[in-house]
Amino acid sequence: MLASFIALLKRDLTLAARRRGDWLNPLAFFVMVVTLFPLGVGPDGDLLREIAPGVIWVAALLATLLALDGLFRADYDDGSLEQLILSPQPWSVLVLAKVLAHWLITGLPLLCLSPLLAVVMQLPAKALPALLASLMLGTLTLSLIGAIGAALTVGLRRGGVLLALLVLPLFIPVLIFGSSSVIAASQGFAIEAQLSLLGALFMFALVLAPMAIAAALRISSE
Amino acid sequence: MFRWFHKLASLKNFYRLAEILLPWLAAICAILLVVGLYRGLFVAPTDYEQGESYRIIYVHVPAAWMSMFVYVVMAFCSAIFLVWKMKLADIVAEVSAPIGAAFTFLALSTGSLWGKPMWGTWWEWDARLTSELILLFLYIGYMALRSAFDNRRTAAKAAAVLALVGVVNIPIIHFSVEWWNTLHQPASITKFDKPSIHISMLIPLLMMAVGFKLFYIVNMLSRARSVILEREANTAWVTERVKENRL
């Protein structure tokens, strides 16, 4: 089981390394969305500092959403998804490998890029650990929840907008706790409560989401 | 018990049962709504704090209750459909979604109407209004997903999975929004939850609540009958009924 998990992970990472656009484009999108805000609301440092946590978090959420559409698409189109479903390994474990690979190629680079955007948005340096920790837990959870929507819409020709409709309401708790932890940190308050709740959401999604994703993929590839 | 269950599950029997029940339920529903509205709007005493504008609760509160109730019904039917492949459960979930969305919209708009005289603004990022708005988004997503598939069987299963995912998330969303709200807003807003409500106000409210529930059932049954006719259009019993001109 572990061997097949690792094999699938490796396969997805290799594929991603060969198709750079898949993971570079959402990153460029993330940077551009954040850049739009100073242009939209004006270069006033105090205002930017105040809205920075929310802006960075919403941009990260939208970038995750953008990357989600391609999560199962290629495998669905070339038929390898059906082969995976038919394999004797537990399907929800394989699904988890795919989601983890997806997070490694979209969530992790986003995490690495976020300090840069924090500087651009005038976020105080003391909020940086909170931003990284909350984005780490948050994007993992977003990938898990979003994969349910991606699995449900993979069989549809134009699933992109529909995917957004399905998963954005489900992203709200993660957004609330994620951005509020950064806000609290930038004002010098403790952030244990927010991070614990984000961790709880992650654990909850880790246990339940793979089952829902597996069921949804079975339905979509019927 | 199981035989009764199987009998009801047959679309033909359900169609017949709904046909018998509908006029009675519709009549009781109409009486309850008319009497409840009359007692709520004209007989019940004026609130000493909120004046006459509190009377919108006779529409707002039952609508808000129904908005959540219908989603739970949808999720419950979706679970039954996924486990036992019972067609009727899928039909009930399908026809409930637009009704639930309408109740949610009604709760939102009456809440906003009440907010204008009470809070001085049409929209306040109050925890309950916000969760209700997100619930509306969930309904919209459910209906959008269902209508996106060409194949009805796939649509039914995918929508059922989404309804279950949604119902697990509703409490999480609700509590996170409440937490967000207390964090960002000073507690200056007078909320709706009164510890006690006078009996002369409570009776019309309960009548309206039961009336709304019956309204949902009547609506759901008549919509379900249309969907059954559409899905069973090629069966013998429908053709027979069409011939005899009694649908």
CSV table of C-alpha atoms in Angstrom, one decimal:
chain,number,residue,atom,x,y,z
A,1,MET,CA,0.0,0.0,0.0
A,2,LEU,CA,2.8,2.4,1.0
A,3,ALA,CA,4.8,1.4,-2.1
A,4,SER,CA,1.9,2.2,-4.4
A,5,PHE,CA,1.3,5.5,-2.5
A,6,ILE,CA,4.9,6.5,-3.1
A,7,ALA,CA,4.9,5.3,-6.7
A,8,LEU,CA,1.9,7.4,-7.5
A,9,LEU,CA,3.3,10.4,-5.7
A,10,LYS,CA,6.5,10.1,-7.7
A,11,ARG,CA,4.7,9.7,-11.0
A,12,ASP,CA,2.6,12.9,-10.4
A,13,LEU,CA,5.7,14.9,-9.3
A,14,THR,CA,7.6,13.7,-12.4
A,15,LEU,CA,4.6,14.7,-14.6
A,16,ALA,CA,4.5,18.1,-13.0
A,17,ALA,CA,8.2,18.6,-13.5
A,18,ARG,CA,7.7,18.1,-17.2
A,19,ARG,CA,4.7,20.3,-17.5
A,20,ARG,CA,5.8,23.5,-15.8
A,21,GLY,CA,2.9,25.7,-16.8
A,22,ASP,CA,0.5,23.7,-14.6
A,23,TRP,CA,2.1,24.9,-11.4
A,24,LEU,CA,3.8,28.0,-12.5
A,25,ASN,CA,0.7,29.7,-13.8
A,26,PRO,CA,-1.2,29.6,-10.5
A,27,LEU,CA,1.9,31.1,-8.8
A,28,ALA,CA,2.0,33.9,-11.3
A,29,PHE,CA,-1.7,34.5,-10.7
A,30,PHE,CA,-1.1,34.6,-6.9
A,31,VAL,CA,1.5,37.3,-7.3
A,32,MET,CA,-0.5,39.3,-9.8
A,33,VAL,CA,-3.7,39.3,-7.7
A,34,VAL,CA,-1.8,40.6,-4.7
A,35,THR,CA,-0.2,43.3,-6.9
A,36,LEU,CA,-3.6,44.5,-8.1
A,37,PHE,CA,-4.6,45.6,-4.6
A,38,PRO,CA,-2.1,48.4,-4.0
A,39,LEU,CA,-3.0,49.6,-7.5
A,40,GLY,CA,-6.7,49.4,-6.7
A,41,VAL,CA,-6.8,50.9,-3.2
A,42,GLY,CA,-3.8,53.2,-3.4
A,43,PRO,CA,-0.2,52.9,-2.1
A,44,ASP,CA,-1.0,54.0,1.4
A,45,GLY,CA,1.2,51.9,3.7
A,46,ASP,CA,-1.1,51.8,6.7
A,47,LEU,CA,-4.1,50.7,4.7
A,48,LEU,CA,-2.1,48.0,2.9
A,49,ARG,CA,-0.8,46.8,6.2
A,50,GLU,CA,-4.3,46.5,7.5
A,51,ILE,CA,-5.7,44.6,4.6
A,52,ALA,CA,-2.6,42.5,3.9
A,53,PRO,CA,-3.6,39.3,5.8
A,54,GLY,CA,-7.0,39.2,4.1
A,55,VAL,CA,-5.6,40.0,0.6
A,56,ILE,CA,-2.8,37.4,0.8
A,57,TRP,CA,-5.1,34.8,2.1
A,58,VAL,CA,-7.8,35.4,-0.5
A,59,ALA,CA,-5.2,35.4,-3.3
A,60,ALA,CA,-3.8,32.1,-2.0
A,61,LEU,CA,-7.3,30.7,-1.9
A,62,LEU,CA,-8.0,31.8,-5.5
A,63,ALA,CA,-4.7,30.5,-6.7
A,64,THR,CA,-5.4,27.1,-5.1
A,65,LEU,CA,-8.8,27.1,-6.7
A,66,LEU,CA,-7.3,27.8,-10.1
A,67,ALA,CA,-4.8,25.0,-9.8
A,68,LEU,CA,-7.5,22.5,-8.7
A,69,ASP,CA,-9.2,22.3,-12.0
A,70,GLY,CA,-6.3,20.4,-13.4
A,71,LEU,CA,-6.0,18.0,-10.5
A,72,PHE,CA,-7.7,15.0,-12.1
A,73,ARG,CA,-8.3,16.4,-15.6
A,74,ALA,CA,-5.2,14.9,-17.4
A,75,ASP,CA,-5.7,11.5,-15.8
A,76,TYR,CA,-9.4,11.5,-16.6
A,77,ASP,CA,-8.8,12.4,-20.3
A,78,ASP,CA,-6.2,9.8,-21.0
A,79,GLY,CA,-8.0,7.0,-19.0
A,80,SER,CA,-5.3,6.4,-16.3
A,81,LEU,CA,-7.9,7.5,-13.7
A,82,GLU,CA,-10.0,4.4,-14.5
A,83,GLN,CA,-6.9,2.2,-14.3
A,84,LEU,CA,-6.2,3.6,-10.9
A,85,ILE,CA,-9.8,3.0,-9.7
A,86,LEU,CA,-9.5,-0.6,-10.9
A,87,SER,CA,-6.2,-1.2,-9.1
A,88,PRO,CA,-6.3,-3.5,-6.1
A,89,GLN,CA,-4.9,-0.8,-3.8
A,90,PRO,CA,-7.4,1.1,-1.5
A,91,TRP,CA,-8.6,3.8,-3.7
A,92,SER,CA,-8.9,6.5,-1.0
A,93,VAL,CA,-5.2,6.0,-0.2
A,94,LEU,CA,-4.2,6.5,-3.9
A,95,VAL,CA,-6.4,9.6,-3.9
A,96,LEU,CA,-4.6,11.0,-1.0
A,97,ALA,CA,-1.3,10.5,-2.8
A,98,LYS,CA,-2.6,12.5,-5.8
A,99,VAL,CA,-3.8,15.3,-3.5
A,100,LEU,CA,-0.5,15.4,-1.6
A,101,ALA,CA,1.4,15.5,-5.0
A,102,HIS,CA,-0.9,18.4,-6.0
A,103,TRP,CA,-0.2,20.3,-2.8
A,104,LEU,CA,3.6,19.8,-3.2
A,105,ILE,CA,3.5,21.3,-6.6
A,106,THR,CA,1.0,24.1,-6.0
A,107,GLY,CA,0.6,24.7,-2.2
A,108,LEU,CA,4.3,24.5,-1.3
A,109,PRO,CA,5.6,27.0,-3.9
A,110,LEU,CA,2.8,29.3,-2.9
A,111,LEU,CA,4.0,29.1,0.7
A,112,CYS,CA,7.6,29.9,-0.3
A,113,LEU,CA,6.5,32.9,-2.3
A,114,SER,CA,4.2,34.3,0.4
A,115,PRO,CA,7.0,36.1,2.5
A,116,LEU,CA,7.8,38.1,-0.7
A,117,LEU,CA,4.2,39.2,-1.0
A,118,ALA,CA,4.1,40.0,2.8
A,119,VAL,CA,6.9,42.5,2.2
A,120,VAL,CA,5.2,44.0,-0.8
A,121,MET,CA,2.0,44.4,1.3
A,122,GLN,CA,3.9,46.0,4.2
A,123,LEU,CA,3.0,43.2,6.6
A,124,PRO,CA,5.1,43.5,9.8
A,125,ALA,CA,7.8,40.9,10.1
A,126,LYS,CA,6.5,39.5,13.3
A,127,ALA,CA,3.4,38.3,11.5
A,128,LEU,CA,5.5,36.2,9.1
A,129,PRO,CA,5.6,33.0,11.2
A,130,ALA,CA,1.8,33.1,11.5
A,131,LEU,CA,1.4,33.6,7.8
A,132,LEU,CA,3.6,30.7,7.0
A,133,ALA,CA,2.1,28.4,9.6
A,134,SER,CA,-1.5,29.3,8.7
A,135,LEU,CA,-0.9,29.0,5.0
A,136,MET,CA,0.8,25.6,5.4
A,137,LEU,CA,-2.1,24.1,7.3
A,138,GLY,CA,-4.7,26.1,5.3
A,139,THR,CA,-3.5,25.2,1.8
A,140,LEU,CA,-3.3,21.6,2.8
A,141,THR,CA,-6.9,21.7,3.9
A,142,LEU,CA,-8.0,23.7,0.9
A,143,SER,CA,-6.4,21.1,-1.4
A,144,LEU,CA,-8.3,18.3,0.3
A,145,ILE,CA,-11.6,20.0,0.3
A,146,GLY,CA,-11.1,21.4,-3.2
A,147,ALA,CA,-10.3,18.0,-4.5
A,148,ILE,CA,-13.8,16.9,-3.7
A,149,GLY,CA,-15.1,19.6,-6.0
A,150,ALA,CA,-12.5,18.8,-8.7
A,151,ALA,CA,-13.5,15.1,-8.5
A,152,LEU,CA,-17.2,15.9,-8.9
A,153,THR,CA,-16.7,18.2,-11.9
A,154,VAL,CA,-13.9,16.3,-13.7
A,155,GLY,CA,-16.3,14.7,-16.2
A,156,LEU,CA,-17.9,18.0,-17.2
A,157,ARG,CA,-16.6,19.9,-20.2
A,158,ARG,CA,-16.6,23.3,-18.6
A,159,GLY,CA,-16.2,22.5,-14.9
A,160,GLY,CA,-14.1,25.6,-14.0
A,161,VAL,CA,-16.7,28.0,-12.9
A,162,LEU,CA,-18.9,25.3,-11.4
A,163,LEU,CA,-15.9,24.1,-9.3
A,164,ALA,CA,-15.6,27.6,-7.9
A,165,LEU,CA,-19.3,27.6,-7.0
A,166,LEU,CA,-19.1,24.3,-5.2
A,167,VAL,CA,-15.9,24.7,-3.2
A,168,LEU,CA,-15.7,28.4,-2.3
A,169,PRO,CA,-18.4,28.2,0.4
A,170,LEU,CA,-16.6,25.3,1.9
A,171,PHE,CA,-13.3,27.3,1.9
A,172,ILE,CA,-14.8,29.9,4.2
A,173,PRO,CA,-13.9,28.4,7.6
A,174,VAL,CA,-10.2,28.0,6.5
A,175,LEU,CA,-10.1,31.6,5.2
A,176,ILE,CA,-11.6,32.9,8.5
A,177,PHE,CA,-9.1,31.2,10.8
A,178,GLY,CA,-6.2,31.6,8.4
A,179,SER,CA,-6.5,35.4,7.9
A,180,SER,CA,-7.5,36.0,11.5
A,181,SER,CA,-4.3,34.3,12.8
A,182,VAL,CA,-2.2,36.6,10.6
A,183,ILE,CA,-4.2,39.6,11.8
A,184,ALA,CA,-3.7,38.6,15.5
A,185,ALA,CA,0.0,38.0,15.0
A,186,SER,CA,0.5,41.4,13.3
A,187,GLN,CA,-1.2,43.1,16.3
A,188,GLY,CA,0.9,41.1,18.7
A,189,PHE,CA,-1.7,38.7,20.0
A,190,ALA,CA,-1.4,35.0,20.6
A,191,ILE,CA,-2.3,32.8,17.6
A,192,GLU,CA,-2.5,29.4,19.2
A,193,ALA,CA,-6.3,29.3,19.1
A,194,GLN,CA,-6.5,30.0,15.4
A,195,LEU,CA,-3.7,27.5,14.5
A,196,SER,CA,-5.3,24.8,16.7
A,197,LEU,CA,-8.6,25.3,14.8
A,198,LEU,CA,-6.8,25.2,11.5
A,199,GLY,CA,-5.1,22.0,12.6
A,200,ALA,CA,-8.4,20.6,13.6
A,201,LEU,CA,-9.9,21.5,10.2
A,202,PHE,CA,-7.0,19.8,8.5
A,203,MET,CA,-7.3,16.6,10.5
A,204,PHE,CA,-11.0,16.5,9.9
A,205,ALA,CA,-10.5,17.0,6.2
A,206,LEU,CA,-7.6,14.5,6.1
A,207,VAL,CA,-9.9,11.8,7.5
A,208,LEU,CA,-13.1,12.5,5.6
A,209,ALA,CA,-12.1,14.1,2.4
A,210,PRO,CA,-10.3,11.1,0.8
A,211,MET,CA,-13.5,9.0,1.1
A,212,ALA,CA,-15.6,11.7,-0.5
A,213,ILE,CA,-13.0,12.3,-3.3
A,214,ALA,CA,-12.8,8.6,-4.0
A,215,ALA,CA,-16.6,8.2,-4.2
A,216,ALA,CA,-16.9,11.3,-6.4
A,217,LEU,CA,-14.2,10.1,-8.8
A,218,ARG,CA,-15.9,6.7,-9.1
A,219,ILE,CA,-19.2,8.5,-10.0
A,220,SER,CA,-17.5,10.8,-12.5
A,221,SER,CA,-15.7,8.1,-14.4
A,222,GLU,CA,-18.7,5.8,-14.7
B,1,MET,CA,-42.5,-1.9,8.3
B,2,PHE,CA,-40.2,-2.9,5.4
B,3,ARG,CA,-43.1,-3.8,3.2
B,4,TRP,CA,-44.6,-0.4,3.8
B,5,PHE,CA,-41.3,1.2,3.0
B,6,HIS,CA,-41.0,-0.8,-0.3
B,7,LYS,CA,-44.5,0.1,-1.3
B,8,LEU,CA,-43.9,3.8,-0.6
B,9,ALA,CA,-40.6,3.6,-2.5
B,10,SER,CA,-42.4,2.6,-5.7
B,11,LEU,CA,-42.9,5.7,-7.7
B,12,LYS,CA,-46.4,4.7,-8.7
B,13,ASN,CA,-47.6,4.3,-5.2
B,14,PHE,CA,-46.0,7.5,-4.1
B,15,TYR,CA,-47.7,9.3,-6.9
B,16,ARG,CA,-51.0,8.0,-5.8
B,17,LEU,CA,-50.4,8.7,-2.1
B,18,ALA,CA,-49.3,12.3,-2.9
B,19,GLU,CA,-52.5,12.7,-5.0
B,20,ILE,CA,-54.7,11.8,-2.1
B,21,LEU,CA,-52.8,13.8,0.5
B,22,LEU,CA,-52.2,17.0,-1.4
B,23,PRO,CA,-55.6,18.7,-1.2
B,24,TRP,CA,-55.8,18.1,2.6
B,25,LEU,CA,-52.4,19.3,3.3
B,26,ALA,CA,-52.8,22.3,1.1
B,27,ALA,CA,-56.0,23.2,2.9
B,28,ILE,CA,-54.5,22.9,6.4
B,29,CYS,CA,-51.5,24.9,5.2
B,30,ALA,CA,-53.6,27.7,3.8
B,31,ILE,CA,-55.7,27.9,7.0
B,32,LEU,CA,-52.6,28.0,9.2
B,33,LEU,CA,-50.8,30.6,7.1
B,34,VAL,CA,-53.9,32.9,7.0
B,35,VAL,CA,-54.8,32.6,10.7
B,36,GLY,CA,-51.1,32.7,11.7
B,37,LEU,CA,-50.5,35.9,9.7
B,38,TYR,CA,-53.7,37.5,10.9
B,39,ARG,CA,-52.9,36.8,14.6
B,40,GLY,CA,-49.3,37.7,14.1
B,41,LEU,CA,-49.8,41.0,12.2
B,42,PHE,CA,-53.0,42.3,13.8
B,43,VAL,CA,-53.8,40.5,17.1
B,44,ALA,CA,-50.4,40.0,18.7
B,45,PRO,CA,-49.3,42.9,21.0
B,46,THR,CA,-46.7,45.4,19.9
B,47,ASP,CA,-43.2,44.8,21.2
B,48,TYR,CA,-42.1,47.5,23.7
B,49,GLU,CA,-38.6,47.6,22.4
B,50,GLN,CA,-38.9,47.1,18.6
B,51,GLY,CA,-42.4,48.5,18.0
B,52,GLU,CA,-44.3,47.1,15.0
B,53,SER,CA,-41.2,46.1,13.0
B,54,TYR,CA,-40.7,43.0,15.1
B,55,ARG,CA,-43.7,41.5,13.3
B,56,ILE,CA,-41.5,40.4,10.5
B,57,ILE,CA,-40.3,37.5,12.6
B,58,TYR,CA,-43.6,35.8,11.7
B,59,VAL,CA,-42.1,35.3,8.2
B,60,HIS,CA,-38.4,35.6,8.9
B,61,VAL,CA,-38.0,33.0,11.7
B,62,PRO,CA,-40.0,30.2,10.0
B,63,ALA,CA,-38.2,30.9,6.7
B,64,ALA,CA,-34.8,30.7,8.5
B,65,TRP,CA,-35.9,27.4,10.2
B,66,MET,CA,-37.1,25.9,7.0
B,67,SER,CA,-33.9,26.9,5.1
B,68,MET,CA,-31.8,24.7,7.3
B,69,PHE,CA,-34.5,22.0,7.7
B,70,VAL,CA,-34.8,21.6,3.9
B,71,TYR,CA,-31.0,21.2,3.6
B,72,VAL,CA,-31.0,18.5,6.2
B,73,VAL,CA,-33.9,16.7,4.4
B,74,MET,CA,-31.9,16.9,1.2
B,75,ALA,CA,-28.8,15.4,2.8
B,76,PHE,CA,-30.8,12.7,4.5
B,77,CYS,CA,-32.5,11.7,1.2
B,78,SER,CA,-29.1,11.9,-0.5
B,79,ALA,CA,-27.7,9.4,2.0
B,80,ILE,CA,-30.6,7.1,1.5
B,81,PHE,CA,-30.2,7.4,-2.2
B,82,LEU,CA,-26.5,6.6,-2.1
B,83,VAL,CA,-26.9,3.6,0.2
B,84,TRP,CA,-30.1,2.0,-1.1
B,85,LYS,CA,-30.3,3.5,-4.6
B,86,MET,CA,-33.9,4.5,-3.8
B,87,LYS,CA,-35.1,6.6,-6.7
B,88,LEU,CA,-37.8,8.4,-4.6
B,89,ALA,CA,-35.1,9.8,-2.2
B,90,ASP,CA,-33.3,11.3,-5.1
B,91,ILE,CA,-36.5,12.9,-6.5
B,92,VAL,CA,-37.3,14.4,-3.1
B,93,ALA,CA,-33.7,15.8,-2.8
B,94,GLU,CA,-33.9,17.2,-6.3
B,95,VAL,CA,-37.2,19.0,-5.9
B,96,SER,CA,-36.4,20.2,-2.4
B,97,ALA,CA,-33.3,22.2,-3.5
B,98,PRO,CA,-35.1,25.1,-5.2
B,99,ILE,CA,-37.7,25.3,-2.4
B,100,GLY,CA,-34.9,25.4,0.2
B,101,ALA,CA,-33.0,28.1,-1.7
B,102,ALA,CA,-36.2,30.1,-1.9
B,103,PHE,CA,-36.7,29.9,1.9
B,104,THR,CA,-33.1,30.9,2.4
B,105,PHE,CA,-33.6,33.9,0.1
B,106,LEU,CA,-36.8,34.8,1.9
B,107,ALA,CA,-35.0,34.7,5.3
B,108,LEU,CA,-32.2,36.8,3.9
B,109,SER,CA,-34.4,39.5,2.4
B,110,THR,CA,-36.8,39.7,5.4
B,111,GLY,CA,-33.7,39.9,7.7
B,112,SER,CA,-32.4,42.8,5.7
B,113,LEU,CA,-35.8,44.5,5.8
B,114,TRP,CA,-35.8,44.1,9.6
B,115,GLY,CA,-32.3,45.3,9.7
B,116,LYS,CA,-33.1,48.7,8.2
B,117,PRO,CA,-35.2,50.1,11.0
B,118,MET,CA,-33.4,48.1,13.7
B,119,TRP,CA,-29.7,48.5,12.8
B,120,GLY,CA,-30.1,51.4,10.4
B,121,THR,CA,-28.6,49.5,7.5
B,122,TRP,CA,-29.8,47.0,4.9
B,123,TRP,CA,-27.0,44.7,5.4
B,124,GLU,CA,-25.0,44.0,8.6
B,125,TRP,CA,-22.2,41.4,8.7
B,126,ASP,CA,-24.1,39.7,11.5
B,127,ALA,CA,-23.2,36.0,12.1
B,128,ARG,CA,-26.7,34.7,11.3
B,129,LEU,CA,-27.2,36.7,8.2
B,130,THR,CA,-23.7,35.7,7.0
B,131,SER,CA,-24.3,32.0,7.6
B,132,GLU,CA,-27.6,32.2,5.9
B,133,LEU,CA,-25.9,33.8,2.9
B,134,ILE,CA,-23.4,31.0,2.7
B,135,LEU,CA,-26.2,28.5,3.0
B,136,LEU,CA,-27.7,30.1,-0.1
B,137,PHE,CA,-24.4,29.7,-1.9
B,138,LEU,CA,-24.4,26.0,-0.9
B,139,TYR,CA,-27.9,25.6,-2.4
B,140,ILE,CA,-26.8,27.4,-5.6
B,141,GLY,CA,-23.8,25.1,-5.9
B,142,TYR,CA,-26.0,22.0,-5.5
B,143,MET,CA,-28.5,23.1,-8.1
B,144,ALA,CA,-25.7,24.2,-10.5
B,145,LEU,CA,-23.9,20.8,-10.2
B,146,ARG,CA,-27.1,18.9,-10.7
B,147,SER,CA,-28.0,20.8,-13.9
B,148,ALA,CA,-24.5,20.5,-15.3
B,149,PHE,CA,-24.7,16.8,-16.1
B,150,ASP,CA,-26.4,15.4,-19.2
B,151,ASN,CA,-26.7,12.0,-17.6
B,152,ARG,CA,-29.4,12.0,-14.9
B,153,ARG,CA,-28.0,9.0,-13.0
B,154,THR,CA,-24.5,10.6,-12.7
B,155,ALA,CA,-26.1,14.0,-11.8
B,156,ALA,CA,-28.1,12.3,-9.0
B,157,LYS,CA,-25.1,10.6,-7.5
B,158,ALA,CA,-22.7,13.6,-7.8
B,159,ALA,CA,-25.3,15.9,-6.3
B,160,ALA,CA,-25.9,13.4,-3.4
B,161,VAL,CA,-22.2,13.4,-2.6
B,162,LEU,CA,-22.2,17.2,-2.6
B,163,ALA,CA,-25.2,17.4,-0.3
B,164,LEU,CA,-23.5,15.2,2.2
B,165,VAL,CA,-20.3,17.1,2.1
B,166,GLY,CA,-22.3,20.3,2.5
B,167,VAL,CA,-24.2,19.0,5.5
B,168,VAL,CA,-21.0,18.1,7.3
B,169,ASN,CA,-19.7,21.5,6.6
B,170,ILE,CA,-22.7,23.6,7.6
B,171,PRO,CA,-22.0,23.4,11.4
B,172,ILE,CA,-18.3,24.1,10.8
B,173,ILE,CA,-19.2,27.1,8.7
B,174,HIS,CA,-21.8,28.3,11.2
B,175,PHE,CA,-19.4,28.2,14.2
B,176,SER,CA,-16.5,29.7,12.3
B,177,VAL,CA,-18.7,32.6,11.1
B,178,GLU,CA,-19.9,33.2,14.6
B,179,TRP,CA,-16.3,33.2,15.9
B,180,TRP,CA,-15.3,35.6,13.1
B,181,ASN,CA,-18.2,37.8,14.0
B,182,THR,CA,-17.5,38.1,17.7
B,183,LEU,CA,-13.8,38.8,16.8
B,184,HIS,CA,-14.5,41.6,14.4
B,185,GLN,CA,-17.5,43.3,15.8
B,186,PRO,CA,-18.2,45.0,19.0
B,187,ALA,CA,-21.3,43.5,20.7
B,188,SER,CA,-23.4,46.6,20.2
B,189,ILE,CA,-26.0,45.0,18.0
B,190,THR,CA,-29.1,43.9,19.7
B,191,LYS,CA,-29.6,40.3,18.6
B,192,PHE,CA,-32.8,38.5,17.9
B,193,ASP,CA,-32.6,35.9,20.6
B,194,LYS,CA,-34.9,36.9,23.4
B,195,PRO,CA,-34.8,34.6,26.3
B,196,SER,CA,-38.5,34.5,26.5
B,197,ILE,CA,-41.4,35.4,24.3
B,198,HIS,CA,-44.9,36.1,25.4
B,199,ILE,CA,-47.4,33.4,24.7
B,200,SER,CA,-49.6,35.7,22.5
B,201,MET,CA,-46.6,36.2,20.3
B,202,LEU,CA,-45.5,32.6,20.4
B,203,ILE,CA,-48.7,31.0,19.2
B,204,PRO,CA,-48.9,32.8,15.9
B,205,LEU,CA,-45.2,32.1,15.4
B,206,LEU,CA,-45.7,28.4,15.9
B,207,MET,CA,-48.7,28.4,13.6
B,208,MET,CA,-46.5,30.1,11.0
B,209,ALA,CA,-43.8,27.6,11.5
B,210,VAL,CA,-46.1,24.6,11.0
B,211,GLY,CA,-47.7,26.4,8.1
B,212,PHE,CA,-44.3,26.9,6.4
B,213,LYS,CA,-43.4,23.3,7.0
B,214,LEU,CA,-46.7,22.2,5.4
B,215,PHE,CA,-46.1,24.7,2.6
B,216,TYR,CA,-42.8,23.0,1.9
B,217,ILE,CA,-44.4,19.5,2.0
B,218,VAL,CA,-47.2,20.6,-0.4
B,219,ASN,CA,-44.7,22.2,-2.8
B,220,MET,CA,-42.3,19.2,-2.6
B,221,LEU,CA,-45.1,16.7,-3.2
B,222,SER,CA,-46.5,18.4,-6.2
B,223,ARG,CA,-43.1,19.0,-7.7
B,224,ALA,CA,-42.2,15.4,-7.0
B,225,ARG,CA,-45.3,14.3,-8.8
B,226,SER,CA,-44.3,16.2,-11.9
B,227,VAL,CA,-40.8,14.7,-11.8
B,228,ILE,CA,-42.2,11.2,-11.4
B,229,LEU,CA,-44.4,11.7,-14.4
B,230,GLU,CA,-41.5,12.9,-16.4
B,231,ARG,CA,-39.2,10.0,-15.4
B,232,GLU,CA,-41.9,7.3,-15.7
B,233,ALA,CA,-43.3,8.7,-19.0
B,234,ASN,CA,-42.7,5.4,-20.8
B,235,THR,CA,-44.3,3.1,-18.2
B,236,ALA,CA,-47.7,1.5,-18.5
B,237,TRP,CA,-49.3,3.2,-15.6
B,238,VAL,CA,-48.5,6.6,-16.8
B,239,THR,CA,-49.8,5.9,-20.3
B,240,GLU,CA,-53.0,4.5,-18.8
B,241,ARG,CA,-53.5,7.6,-16.7
B,242,VAL,CA,-52.9,9.8,-19.7
B,243,LYS,CA,-55.4,7.8,-21.7
B,244,GLU,CA,-58.0,8.2,-19.0
B,245,ASN,CA,-57.1,11.9,-18.7
B,246,ARG,CA,-56.5,11.9,-15.0
B,247,LEU,CA,-53.0,12.9,-14.0
